[in-house]
Tab-separated table of C-alpha atoms (C1' of nucleotides) in Angstrom:
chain	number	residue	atom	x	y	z
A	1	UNK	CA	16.342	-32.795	-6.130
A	2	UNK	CA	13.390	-31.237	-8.102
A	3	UNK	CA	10.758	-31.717	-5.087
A	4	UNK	CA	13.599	-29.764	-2.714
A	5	UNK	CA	13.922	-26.852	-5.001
A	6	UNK	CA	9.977	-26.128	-5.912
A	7	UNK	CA	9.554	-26.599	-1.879
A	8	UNK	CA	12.457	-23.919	-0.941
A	9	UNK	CA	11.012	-21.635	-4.119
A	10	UNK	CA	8.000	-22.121	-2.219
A	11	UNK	CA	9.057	-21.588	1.143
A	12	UNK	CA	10.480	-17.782	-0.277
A	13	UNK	CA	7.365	-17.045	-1.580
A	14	UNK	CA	5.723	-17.778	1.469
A	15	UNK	CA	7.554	-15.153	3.793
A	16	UNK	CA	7.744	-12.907	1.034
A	17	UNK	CA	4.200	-12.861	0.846
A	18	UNK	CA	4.471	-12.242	4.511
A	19	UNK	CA	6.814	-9.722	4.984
A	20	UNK	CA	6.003	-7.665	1.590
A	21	UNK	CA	2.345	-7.690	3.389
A	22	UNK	CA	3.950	-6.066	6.685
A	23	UNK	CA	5.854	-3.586	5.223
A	24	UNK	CA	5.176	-3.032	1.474
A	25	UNK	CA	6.647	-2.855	-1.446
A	26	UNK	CA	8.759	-0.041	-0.772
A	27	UNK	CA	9.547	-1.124	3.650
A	28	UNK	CA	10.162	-4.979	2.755
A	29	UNK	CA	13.877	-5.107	1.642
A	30	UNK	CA	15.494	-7.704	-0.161
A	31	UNK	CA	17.582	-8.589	2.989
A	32	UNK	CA	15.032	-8.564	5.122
A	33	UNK	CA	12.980	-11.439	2.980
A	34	UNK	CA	16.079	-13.417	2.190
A	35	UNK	CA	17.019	-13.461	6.138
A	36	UNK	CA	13.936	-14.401	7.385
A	37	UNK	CA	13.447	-17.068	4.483
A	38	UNK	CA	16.907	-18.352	5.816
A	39	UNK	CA	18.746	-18.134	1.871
A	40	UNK	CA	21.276	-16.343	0.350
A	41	UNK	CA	20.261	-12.565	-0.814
A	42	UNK	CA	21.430	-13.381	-4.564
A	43	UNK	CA	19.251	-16.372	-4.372
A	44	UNK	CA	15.871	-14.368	-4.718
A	45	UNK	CA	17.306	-12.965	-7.986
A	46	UNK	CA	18.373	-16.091	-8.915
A	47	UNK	CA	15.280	-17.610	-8.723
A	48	UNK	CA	12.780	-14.462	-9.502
A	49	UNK	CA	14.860	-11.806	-11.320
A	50	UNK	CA	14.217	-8.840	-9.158
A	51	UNK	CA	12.337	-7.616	-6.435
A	52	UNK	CA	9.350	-6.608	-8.759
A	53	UNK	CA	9.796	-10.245	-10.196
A	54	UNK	CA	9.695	-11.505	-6.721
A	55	UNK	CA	6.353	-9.682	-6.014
A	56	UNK	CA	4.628	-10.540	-9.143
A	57	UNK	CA	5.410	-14.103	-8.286
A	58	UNK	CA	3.617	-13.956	-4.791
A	59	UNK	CA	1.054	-12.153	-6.989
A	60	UNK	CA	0.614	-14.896	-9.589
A	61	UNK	CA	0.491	-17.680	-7.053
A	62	UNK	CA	-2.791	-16.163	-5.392
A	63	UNK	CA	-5.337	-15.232	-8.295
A	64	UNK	CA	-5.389	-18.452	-10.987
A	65	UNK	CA	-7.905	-20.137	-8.499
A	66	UNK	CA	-9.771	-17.185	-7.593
A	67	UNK	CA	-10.663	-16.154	-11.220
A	68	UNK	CA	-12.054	-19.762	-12.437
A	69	UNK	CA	-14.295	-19.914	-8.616
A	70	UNK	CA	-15.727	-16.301	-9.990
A	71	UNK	CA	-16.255	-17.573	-13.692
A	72	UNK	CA	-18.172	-20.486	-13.181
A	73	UNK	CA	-20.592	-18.576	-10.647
A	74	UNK	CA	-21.235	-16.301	-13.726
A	75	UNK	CA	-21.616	-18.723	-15.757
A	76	UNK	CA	-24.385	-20.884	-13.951
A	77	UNK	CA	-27.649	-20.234	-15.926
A	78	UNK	CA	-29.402	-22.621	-13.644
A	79	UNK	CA	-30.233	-20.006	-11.053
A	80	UNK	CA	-31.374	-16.736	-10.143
A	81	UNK	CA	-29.086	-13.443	-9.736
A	82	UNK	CA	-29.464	-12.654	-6.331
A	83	UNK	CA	-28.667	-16.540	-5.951
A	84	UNK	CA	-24.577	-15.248	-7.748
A	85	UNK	CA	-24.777	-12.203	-5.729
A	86	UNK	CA	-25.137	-14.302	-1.974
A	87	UNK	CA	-22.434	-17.274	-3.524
A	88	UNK	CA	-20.009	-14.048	-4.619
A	89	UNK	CA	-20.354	-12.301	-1.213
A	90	UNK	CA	-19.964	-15.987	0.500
A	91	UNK	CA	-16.632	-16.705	-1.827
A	92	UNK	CA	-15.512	-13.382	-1.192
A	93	UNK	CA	-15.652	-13.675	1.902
A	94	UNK	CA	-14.022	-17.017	2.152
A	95	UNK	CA	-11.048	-15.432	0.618
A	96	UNK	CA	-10.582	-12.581	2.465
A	97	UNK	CA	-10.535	-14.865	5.765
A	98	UNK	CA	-7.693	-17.012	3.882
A	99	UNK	CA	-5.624	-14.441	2.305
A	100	UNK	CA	-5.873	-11.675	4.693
A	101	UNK	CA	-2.700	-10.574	4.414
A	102	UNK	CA	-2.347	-10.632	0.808
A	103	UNK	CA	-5.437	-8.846	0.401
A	104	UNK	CA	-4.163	-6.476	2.390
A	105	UNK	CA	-0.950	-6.234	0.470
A	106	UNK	CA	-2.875	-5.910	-2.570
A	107	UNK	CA	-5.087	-3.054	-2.107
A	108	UNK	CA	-1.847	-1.383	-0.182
A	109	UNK	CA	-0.117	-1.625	-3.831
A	110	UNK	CA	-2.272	-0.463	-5.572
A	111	UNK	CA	-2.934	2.444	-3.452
A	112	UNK	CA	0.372	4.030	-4.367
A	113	UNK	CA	-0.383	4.406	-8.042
A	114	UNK	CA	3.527	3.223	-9.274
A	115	UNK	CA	5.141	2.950	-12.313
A	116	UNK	CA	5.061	-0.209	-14.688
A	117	UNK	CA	3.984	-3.856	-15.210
A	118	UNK	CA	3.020	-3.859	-11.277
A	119	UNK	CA	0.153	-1.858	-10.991
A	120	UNK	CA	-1.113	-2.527	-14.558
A	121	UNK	CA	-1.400	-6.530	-13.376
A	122	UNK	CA	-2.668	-5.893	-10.618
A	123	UNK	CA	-5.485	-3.821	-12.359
A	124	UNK	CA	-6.207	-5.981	-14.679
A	125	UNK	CA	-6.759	-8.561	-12.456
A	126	UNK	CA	-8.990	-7.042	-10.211
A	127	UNK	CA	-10.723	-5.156	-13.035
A	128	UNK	CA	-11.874	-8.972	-14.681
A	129	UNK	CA	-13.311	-9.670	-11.442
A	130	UNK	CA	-15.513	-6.254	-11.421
A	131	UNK	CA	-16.624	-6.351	-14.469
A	132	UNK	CA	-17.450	-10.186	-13.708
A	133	UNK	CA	-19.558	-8.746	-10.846
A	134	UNK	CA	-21.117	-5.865	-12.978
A	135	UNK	CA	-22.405	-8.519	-15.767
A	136	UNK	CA	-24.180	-11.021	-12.204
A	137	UNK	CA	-25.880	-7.456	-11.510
A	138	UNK	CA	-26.621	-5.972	-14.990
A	139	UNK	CA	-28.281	-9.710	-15.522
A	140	UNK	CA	-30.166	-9.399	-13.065
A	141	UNK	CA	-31.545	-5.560	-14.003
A	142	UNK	CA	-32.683	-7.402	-17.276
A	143	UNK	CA	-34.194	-10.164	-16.262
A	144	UNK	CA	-36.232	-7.665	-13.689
A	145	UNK	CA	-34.981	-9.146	-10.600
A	146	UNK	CA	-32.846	-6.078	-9.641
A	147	UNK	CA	-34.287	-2.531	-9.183
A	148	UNK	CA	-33.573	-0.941	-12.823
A	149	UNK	CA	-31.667	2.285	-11.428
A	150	UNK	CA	-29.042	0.128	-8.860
A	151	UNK	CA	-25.590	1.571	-9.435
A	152	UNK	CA	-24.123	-1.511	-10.166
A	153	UNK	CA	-20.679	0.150	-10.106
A	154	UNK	CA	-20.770	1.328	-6.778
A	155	UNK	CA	-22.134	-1.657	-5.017
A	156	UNK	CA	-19.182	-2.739	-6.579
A	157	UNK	CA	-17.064	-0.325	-4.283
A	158	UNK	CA	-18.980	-1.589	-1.393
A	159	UNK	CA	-18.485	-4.791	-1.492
A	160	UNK	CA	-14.815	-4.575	-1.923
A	161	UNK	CA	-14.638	-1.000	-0.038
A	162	UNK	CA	-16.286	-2.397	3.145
A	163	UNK	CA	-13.926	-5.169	2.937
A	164	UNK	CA	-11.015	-3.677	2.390
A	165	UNK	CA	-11.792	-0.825	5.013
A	166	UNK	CA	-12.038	-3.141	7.982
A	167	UNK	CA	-8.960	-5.148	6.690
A	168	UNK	CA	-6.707	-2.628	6.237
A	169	UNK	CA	-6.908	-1.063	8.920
A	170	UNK	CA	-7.631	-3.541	11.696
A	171	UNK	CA	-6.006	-1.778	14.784
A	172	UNK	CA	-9.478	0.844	14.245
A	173	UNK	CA	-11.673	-1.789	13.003
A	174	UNK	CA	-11.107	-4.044	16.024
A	175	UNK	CA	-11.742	-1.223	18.382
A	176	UNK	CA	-14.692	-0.951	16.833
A	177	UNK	CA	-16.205	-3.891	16.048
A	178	UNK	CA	-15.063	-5.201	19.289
A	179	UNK	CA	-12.856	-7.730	18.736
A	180	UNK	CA	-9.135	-8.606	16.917
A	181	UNK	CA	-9.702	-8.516	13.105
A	182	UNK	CA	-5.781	-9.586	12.974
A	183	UNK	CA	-6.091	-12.896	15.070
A	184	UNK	CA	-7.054	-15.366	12.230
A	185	UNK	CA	-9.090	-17.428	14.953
A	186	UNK	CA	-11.714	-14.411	15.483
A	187	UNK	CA	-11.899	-13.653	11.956
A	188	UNK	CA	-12.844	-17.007	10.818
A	189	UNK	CA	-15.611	-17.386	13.928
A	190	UNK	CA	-17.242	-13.704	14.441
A	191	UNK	CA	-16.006	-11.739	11.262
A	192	UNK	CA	-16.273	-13.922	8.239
A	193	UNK	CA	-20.079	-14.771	9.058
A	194	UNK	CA	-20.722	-11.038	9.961
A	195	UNK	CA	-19.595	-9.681	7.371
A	196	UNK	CA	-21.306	-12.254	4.841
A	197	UNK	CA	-24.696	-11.581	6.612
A	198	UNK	CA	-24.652	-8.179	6.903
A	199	UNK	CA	-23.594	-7.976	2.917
A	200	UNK	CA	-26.254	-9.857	1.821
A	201	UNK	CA	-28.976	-8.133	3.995
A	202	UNK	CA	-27.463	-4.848	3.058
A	203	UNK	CA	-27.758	-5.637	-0.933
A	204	UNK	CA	-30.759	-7.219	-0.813
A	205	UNK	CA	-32.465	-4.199	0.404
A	206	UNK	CA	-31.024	-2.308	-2.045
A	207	UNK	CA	-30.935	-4.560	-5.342
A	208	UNK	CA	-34.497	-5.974	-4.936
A	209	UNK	CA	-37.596	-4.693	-5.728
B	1	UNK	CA	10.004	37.959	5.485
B	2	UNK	CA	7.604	36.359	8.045
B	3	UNK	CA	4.883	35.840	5.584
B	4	UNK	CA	6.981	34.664	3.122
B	5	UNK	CA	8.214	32.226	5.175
B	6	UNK	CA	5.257	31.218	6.158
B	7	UNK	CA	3.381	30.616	2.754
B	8	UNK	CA	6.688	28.823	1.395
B	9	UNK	CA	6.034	25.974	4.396
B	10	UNK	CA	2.844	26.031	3.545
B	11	UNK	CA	3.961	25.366	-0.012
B	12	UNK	CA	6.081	22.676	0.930
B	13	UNK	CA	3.372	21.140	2.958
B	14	UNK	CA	0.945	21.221	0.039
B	15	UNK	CA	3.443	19.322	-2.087
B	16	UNK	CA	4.563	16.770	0.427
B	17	UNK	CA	0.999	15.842	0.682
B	18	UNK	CA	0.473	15.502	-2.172
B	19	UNK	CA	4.196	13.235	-3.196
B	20	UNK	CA	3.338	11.440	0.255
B	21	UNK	CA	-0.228	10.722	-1.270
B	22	UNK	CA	0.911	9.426	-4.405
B	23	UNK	CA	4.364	7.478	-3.448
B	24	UNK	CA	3.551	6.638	0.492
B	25	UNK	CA	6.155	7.422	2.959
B	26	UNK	CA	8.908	5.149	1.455
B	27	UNK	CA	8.611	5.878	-1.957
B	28	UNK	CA	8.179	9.685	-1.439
B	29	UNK	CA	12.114	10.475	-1.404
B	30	UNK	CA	12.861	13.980	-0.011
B	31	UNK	CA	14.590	14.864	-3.136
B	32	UNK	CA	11.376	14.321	-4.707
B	33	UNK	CA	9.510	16.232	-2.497
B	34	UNK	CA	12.183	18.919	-2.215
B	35	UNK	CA	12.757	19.088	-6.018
B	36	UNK	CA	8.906	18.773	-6.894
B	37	UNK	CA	8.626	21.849	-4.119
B	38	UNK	CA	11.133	23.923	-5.893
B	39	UNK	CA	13.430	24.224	-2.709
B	40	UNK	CA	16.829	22.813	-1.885
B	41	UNK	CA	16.963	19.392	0.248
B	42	UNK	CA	18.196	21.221	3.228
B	43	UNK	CA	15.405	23.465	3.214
B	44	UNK	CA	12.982	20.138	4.768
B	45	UNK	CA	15.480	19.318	7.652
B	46	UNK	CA	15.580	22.765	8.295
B	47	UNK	CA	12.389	23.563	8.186
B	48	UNK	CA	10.451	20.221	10.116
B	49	UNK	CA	13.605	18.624	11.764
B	50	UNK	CA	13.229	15.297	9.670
B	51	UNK	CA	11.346	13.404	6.928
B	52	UNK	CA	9.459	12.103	9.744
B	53	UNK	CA	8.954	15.789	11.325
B	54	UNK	CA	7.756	16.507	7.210
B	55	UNK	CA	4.905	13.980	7.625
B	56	UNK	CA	3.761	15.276	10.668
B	57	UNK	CA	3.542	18.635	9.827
B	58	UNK	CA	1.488	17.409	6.881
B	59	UNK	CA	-0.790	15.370	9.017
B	60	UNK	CA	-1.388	17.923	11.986
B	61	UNK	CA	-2.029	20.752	9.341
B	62	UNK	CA	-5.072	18.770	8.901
B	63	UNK	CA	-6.447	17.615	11.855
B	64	UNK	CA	-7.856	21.035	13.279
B	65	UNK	CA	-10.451	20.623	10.470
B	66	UNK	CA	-10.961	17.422	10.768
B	67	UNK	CA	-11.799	18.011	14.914
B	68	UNK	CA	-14.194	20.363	13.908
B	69	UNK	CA	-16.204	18.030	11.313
B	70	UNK	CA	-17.219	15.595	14.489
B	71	UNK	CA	-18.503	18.551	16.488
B	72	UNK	CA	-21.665	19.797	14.636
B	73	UNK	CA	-23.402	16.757	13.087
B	74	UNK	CA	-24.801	14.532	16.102
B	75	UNK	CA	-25.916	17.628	18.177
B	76	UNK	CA	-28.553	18.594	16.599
B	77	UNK	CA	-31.775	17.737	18.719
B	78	UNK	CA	-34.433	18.959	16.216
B	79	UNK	CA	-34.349	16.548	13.534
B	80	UNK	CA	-34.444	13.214	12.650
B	81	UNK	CA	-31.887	9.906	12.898
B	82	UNK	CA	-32.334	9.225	9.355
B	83	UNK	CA	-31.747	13.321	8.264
B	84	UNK	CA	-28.651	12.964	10.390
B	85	UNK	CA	-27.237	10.702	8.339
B	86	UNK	CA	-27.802	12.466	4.978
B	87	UNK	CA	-26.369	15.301	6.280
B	88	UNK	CA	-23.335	13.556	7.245
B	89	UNK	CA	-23.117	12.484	3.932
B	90	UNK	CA	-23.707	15.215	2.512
B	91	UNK	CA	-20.487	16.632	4.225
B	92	UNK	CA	-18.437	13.547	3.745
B	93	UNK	CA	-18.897	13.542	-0.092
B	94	UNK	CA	-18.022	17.062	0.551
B	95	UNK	CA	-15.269	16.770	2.391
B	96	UNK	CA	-13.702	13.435	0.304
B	97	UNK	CA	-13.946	16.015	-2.833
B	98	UNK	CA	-11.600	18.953	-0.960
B	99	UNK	CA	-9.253	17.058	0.274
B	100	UNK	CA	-9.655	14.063	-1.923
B	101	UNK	CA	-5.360	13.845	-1.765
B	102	UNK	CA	-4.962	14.078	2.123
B	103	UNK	CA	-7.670	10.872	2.789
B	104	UNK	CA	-5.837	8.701	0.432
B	105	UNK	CA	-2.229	9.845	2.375
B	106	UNK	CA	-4.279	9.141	5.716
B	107	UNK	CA	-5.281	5.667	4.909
B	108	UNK	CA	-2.263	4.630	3.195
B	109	UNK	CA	-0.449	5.482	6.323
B	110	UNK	CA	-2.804	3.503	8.425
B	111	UNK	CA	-3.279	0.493	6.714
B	112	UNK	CA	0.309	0.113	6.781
B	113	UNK	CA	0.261	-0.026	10.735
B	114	UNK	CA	4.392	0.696	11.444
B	115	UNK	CA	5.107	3.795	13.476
B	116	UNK	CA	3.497	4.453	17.054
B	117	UNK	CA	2.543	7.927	17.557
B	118	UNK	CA	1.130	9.058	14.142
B	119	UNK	CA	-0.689	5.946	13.951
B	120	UNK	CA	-2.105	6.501	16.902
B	121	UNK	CA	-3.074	10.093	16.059
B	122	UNK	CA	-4.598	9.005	13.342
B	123	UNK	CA	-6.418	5.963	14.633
B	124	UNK	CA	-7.862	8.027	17.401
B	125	UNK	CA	-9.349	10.757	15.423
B	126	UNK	CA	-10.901	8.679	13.160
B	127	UNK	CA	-12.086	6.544	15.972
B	128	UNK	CA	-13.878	9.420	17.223
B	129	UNK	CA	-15.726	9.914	14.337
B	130	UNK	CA	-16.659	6.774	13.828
B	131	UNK	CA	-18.249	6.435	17.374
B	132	UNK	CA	-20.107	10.024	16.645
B	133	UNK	CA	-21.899	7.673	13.231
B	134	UNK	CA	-22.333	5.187	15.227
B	135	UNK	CA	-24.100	7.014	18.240
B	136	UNK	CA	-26.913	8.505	15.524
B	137	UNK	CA	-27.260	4.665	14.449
B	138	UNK	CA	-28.211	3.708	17.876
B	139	UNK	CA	-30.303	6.540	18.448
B	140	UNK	CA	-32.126	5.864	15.336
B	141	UNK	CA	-32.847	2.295	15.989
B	142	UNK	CA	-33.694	3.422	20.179
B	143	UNK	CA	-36.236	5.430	18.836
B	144	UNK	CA	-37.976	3.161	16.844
B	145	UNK	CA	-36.768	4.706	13.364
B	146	UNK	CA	-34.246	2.426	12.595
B	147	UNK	CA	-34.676	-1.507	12.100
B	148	UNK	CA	-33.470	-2.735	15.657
B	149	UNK	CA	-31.324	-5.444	13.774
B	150	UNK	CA	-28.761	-3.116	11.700
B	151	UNK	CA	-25.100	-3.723	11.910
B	152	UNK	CA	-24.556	-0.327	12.888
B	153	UNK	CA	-20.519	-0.791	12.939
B	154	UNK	CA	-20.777	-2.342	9.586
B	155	UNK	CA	-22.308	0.419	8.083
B	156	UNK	CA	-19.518	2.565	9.256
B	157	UNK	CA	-17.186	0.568	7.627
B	158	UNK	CA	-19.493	0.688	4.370
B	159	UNK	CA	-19.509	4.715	4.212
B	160	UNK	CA	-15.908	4.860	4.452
B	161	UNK	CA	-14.865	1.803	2.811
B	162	UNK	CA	-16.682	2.626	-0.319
B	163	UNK	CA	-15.511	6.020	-0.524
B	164	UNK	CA	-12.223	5.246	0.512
B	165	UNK	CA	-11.573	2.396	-2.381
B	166	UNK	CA	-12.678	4.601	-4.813
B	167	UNK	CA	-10.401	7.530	-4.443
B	168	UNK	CA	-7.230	5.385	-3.057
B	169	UNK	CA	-7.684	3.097	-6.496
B	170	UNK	CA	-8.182	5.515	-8.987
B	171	UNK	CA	-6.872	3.749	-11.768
B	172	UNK	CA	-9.042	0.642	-11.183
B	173	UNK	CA	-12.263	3.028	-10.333
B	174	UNK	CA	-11.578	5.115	-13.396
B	175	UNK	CA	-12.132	2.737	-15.367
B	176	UNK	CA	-15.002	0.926	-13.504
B	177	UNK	CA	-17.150	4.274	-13.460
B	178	UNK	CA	-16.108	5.411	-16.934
B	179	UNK	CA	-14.599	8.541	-15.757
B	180	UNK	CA	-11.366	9.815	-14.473
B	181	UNK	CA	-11.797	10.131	-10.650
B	182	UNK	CA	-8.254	12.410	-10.385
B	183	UNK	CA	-9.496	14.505	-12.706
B	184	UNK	CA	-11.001	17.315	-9.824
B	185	UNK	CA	-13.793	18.991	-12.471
B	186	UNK	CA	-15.291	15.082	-12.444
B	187	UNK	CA	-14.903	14.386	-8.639
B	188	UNK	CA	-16.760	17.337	-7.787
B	189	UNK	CA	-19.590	17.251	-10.725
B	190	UNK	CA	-19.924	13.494	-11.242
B	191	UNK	CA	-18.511	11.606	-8.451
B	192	UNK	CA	-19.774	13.578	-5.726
B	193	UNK	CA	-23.782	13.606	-6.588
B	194	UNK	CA	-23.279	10.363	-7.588
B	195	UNK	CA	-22.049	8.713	-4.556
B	196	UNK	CA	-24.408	11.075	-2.443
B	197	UNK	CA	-27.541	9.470	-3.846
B	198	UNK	CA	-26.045	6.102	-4.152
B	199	UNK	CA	-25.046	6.348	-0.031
B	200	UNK	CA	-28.333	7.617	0.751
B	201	UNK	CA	-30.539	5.010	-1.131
B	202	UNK	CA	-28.510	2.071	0.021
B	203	UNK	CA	-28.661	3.186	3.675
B	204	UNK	CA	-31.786	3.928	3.834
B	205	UNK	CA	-33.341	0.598	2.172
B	206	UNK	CA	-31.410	-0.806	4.764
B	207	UNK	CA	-31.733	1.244	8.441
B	208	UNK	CA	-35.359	2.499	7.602
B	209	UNK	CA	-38.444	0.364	8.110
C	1	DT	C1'	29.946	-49.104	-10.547
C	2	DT	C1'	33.163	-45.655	-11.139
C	3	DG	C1'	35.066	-41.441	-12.438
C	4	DA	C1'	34.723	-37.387	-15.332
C	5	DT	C1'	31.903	-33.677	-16.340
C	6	DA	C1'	28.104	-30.689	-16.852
C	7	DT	C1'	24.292	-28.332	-14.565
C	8	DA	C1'	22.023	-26.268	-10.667
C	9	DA	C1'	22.255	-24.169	-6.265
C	10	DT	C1'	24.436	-21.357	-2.884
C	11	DC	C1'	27.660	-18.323	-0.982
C	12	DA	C1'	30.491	-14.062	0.517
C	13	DA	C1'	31.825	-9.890	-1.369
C	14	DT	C1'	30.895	-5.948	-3.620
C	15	DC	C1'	28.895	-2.987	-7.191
C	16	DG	C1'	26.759	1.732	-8.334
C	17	DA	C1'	22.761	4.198	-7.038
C	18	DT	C1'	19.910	6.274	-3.793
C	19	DT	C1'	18.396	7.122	0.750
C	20	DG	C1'	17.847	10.672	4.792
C	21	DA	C1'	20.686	13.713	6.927
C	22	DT	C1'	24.386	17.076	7.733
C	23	DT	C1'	27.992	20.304	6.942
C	24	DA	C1'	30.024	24.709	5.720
C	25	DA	C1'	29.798	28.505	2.878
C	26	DC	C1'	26.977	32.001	0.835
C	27	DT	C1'	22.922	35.424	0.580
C	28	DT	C1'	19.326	37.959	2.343
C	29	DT	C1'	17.053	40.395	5.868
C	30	DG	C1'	16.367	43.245	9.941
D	1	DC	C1'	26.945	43.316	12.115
D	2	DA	C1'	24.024	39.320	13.455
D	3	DA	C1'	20.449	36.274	12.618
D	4	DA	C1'	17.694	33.880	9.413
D	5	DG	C1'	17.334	31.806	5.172
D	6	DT	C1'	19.358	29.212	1.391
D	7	DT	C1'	22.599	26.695	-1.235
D	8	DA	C1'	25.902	23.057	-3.098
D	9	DA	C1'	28.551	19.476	-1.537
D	10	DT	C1'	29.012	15.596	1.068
D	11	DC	C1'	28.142	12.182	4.787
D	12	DA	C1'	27.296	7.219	6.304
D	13	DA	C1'	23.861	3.870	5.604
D	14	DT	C1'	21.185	1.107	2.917
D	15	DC	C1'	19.086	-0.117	-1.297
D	16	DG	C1'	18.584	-3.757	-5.252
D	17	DA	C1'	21.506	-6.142	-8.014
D	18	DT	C1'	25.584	-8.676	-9.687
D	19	DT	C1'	29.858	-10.854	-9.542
D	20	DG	C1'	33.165	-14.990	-9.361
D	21	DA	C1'	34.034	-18.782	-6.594
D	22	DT	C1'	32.333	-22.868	-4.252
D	23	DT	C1'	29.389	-26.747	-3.212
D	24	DA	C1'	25.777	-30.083	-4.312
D	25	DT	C1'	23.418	-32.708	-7.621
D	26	DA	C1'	22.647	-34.898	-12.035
D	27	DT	C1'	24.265	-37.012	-16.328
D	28	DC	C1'	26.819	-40.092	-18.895
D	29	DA	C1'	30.767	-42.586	-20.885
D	30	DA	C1'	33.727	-46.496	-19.786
DNA sequence: TTGATATAATCAATCGATTGATTAACTTTG
DNA sequence: CAAAGTTAATCAATCGATTGATTATATCAA
């Protein structure tokens, strides 16, 4: 039946996601995805193609929603810039909470600088959504909300650097900050709104007059 | 020849770091490393015991300098909280610009949390760090020059996290700040003064009164 | 509805390539 | 000579990928 096959094509894509996340690219073997997903070895290149194939399918399944949420923040002419910036950090944020583990994945693969279509995507993707970011904080250098001489490039970096940071390496960040960063139940309650206040007090400092 | 032997370990060291830095553990094959280094296979086994015993040697080549960065910043009695904290950027930026290769090998390595005792090692050293930043925060804010409501923790994870997602995604960065951040000329003349007055501008619209 | 048939899904087995590691022979050095 | 250094050749293990055969499902003529 149709349902049955999107639901099992689904079901691989979900521990891949998981076990590509725990171990890389490179660590997460074919075997060990097909064995935990419970099918047949040959069925992940019967369904995906390859390994890479495999990955860029996890890939594609995360970022279609992400990219339209980011657009139509951009987009909104109805408010101020500093309103984008806080709704960015707060979406941001949002996802990180959600997709932990894939964010953690991604950054990971692109760390490794590797051949081919893998990277490039990947690059790509994330670039749209910097330079989406860089146009909310150019705007508002124009408009003369924003301190004229902001590096808008770098608080790029921060945003996603101070994320990624505490993500991606969780077994110093939650020495530090006090608590688990893995265990989704702390990251949701203490995390996600520390991180979203401290962001916005930390920018707002910096990007208004 | 002692020496000889001696700077030909060293050599091999230099180029594991910098294969391990590019491919991660997994994807850095010895042959690759071995080949790249200009010295047969056997020469690695021989020489550090394992691939393993390779990364080590890498990792604990570094981490006498790295014990010796923590010592002289937070001593000093004789100055301010908020001078502290330029100088420690000062020697970050520094220090991200030598050994720009080795930082993106160290966090690759530890956001992929899979082997015990390295991770460990590396957690803890960096953990140390860390809680010497964190201890001029507090200091700042107990004597009355820091606002009493900064995330001190956060801003660790904002100096590192930026710096750190610039040079481990230098393809994506490149291309965000318009020049090649591998390239060592630029790191050291454009990318180093730039994220020195960027850190210390952000920081202090946001720990100063 | 039934039976034949075509398509999709799944399987065990195995492919060549590559991995990290090891061996034994050779060369250099002291 | 003996020890250290170095090499090519090779090891078993595992990698991603593919095969041909088998089962399940869907389609359609009678």
């Amino acid at each position: 039946m149709d349902k049955d096959k999107i639901d099992k094509k689904d079901h691989i894509l979900d521990v891949a996601e998981r076990v590509f996340s725990e171990l890389g690219f490179d660590g997460a073997s074919t075997r060990t995805i097909s064995g935990e997903a419970g099918v047949n070895m040959a069925m992940l290149n019967y369904y995906f193609g390859s390994k890479e194939g495999l990955f860029l399918a996890v890939f594609n399944r995360k970022i279609i929603s992400f990219q339209d949420l980011l657009k139509n923040i951009g987009s909104d002419e109805s408010t101020t810039a500093w309103n984008k910036v806080e709704k960015y950090i707060d979406l941001y944020a949002q996802r990180v909470v959600n997709n932990n583990c894939f964010q953690k994945l991604l950054y990971q693969e692109l760390s490794m600088q590797r051949r081919g279509e893998l990277s490039d995507k990947i690059t790509d993707i994330l670039m749209k959504n910097a330079l989406e970011v860089r146009k909310i904080l150019k705007d508002g250098v124009d408009n003369g909300e924003f301190n004229k001489d902001i590096d808008a490039e770098m608080v790029i970096a921060t945003i996603y650097g101070t994320k990624n940071f505490i993500v991606n390496t969780p077994q110093l960040t939650s020495k530090l900050l006090g608590y688990d960063i893995q265990n989704d139940k702390m990251l949701e309650e203490r995390f996600k709104p520390r991180i979203e206040a401290y962001l916005k007090t930390l920018l707002k400092s910096y990007l208004l007059k």
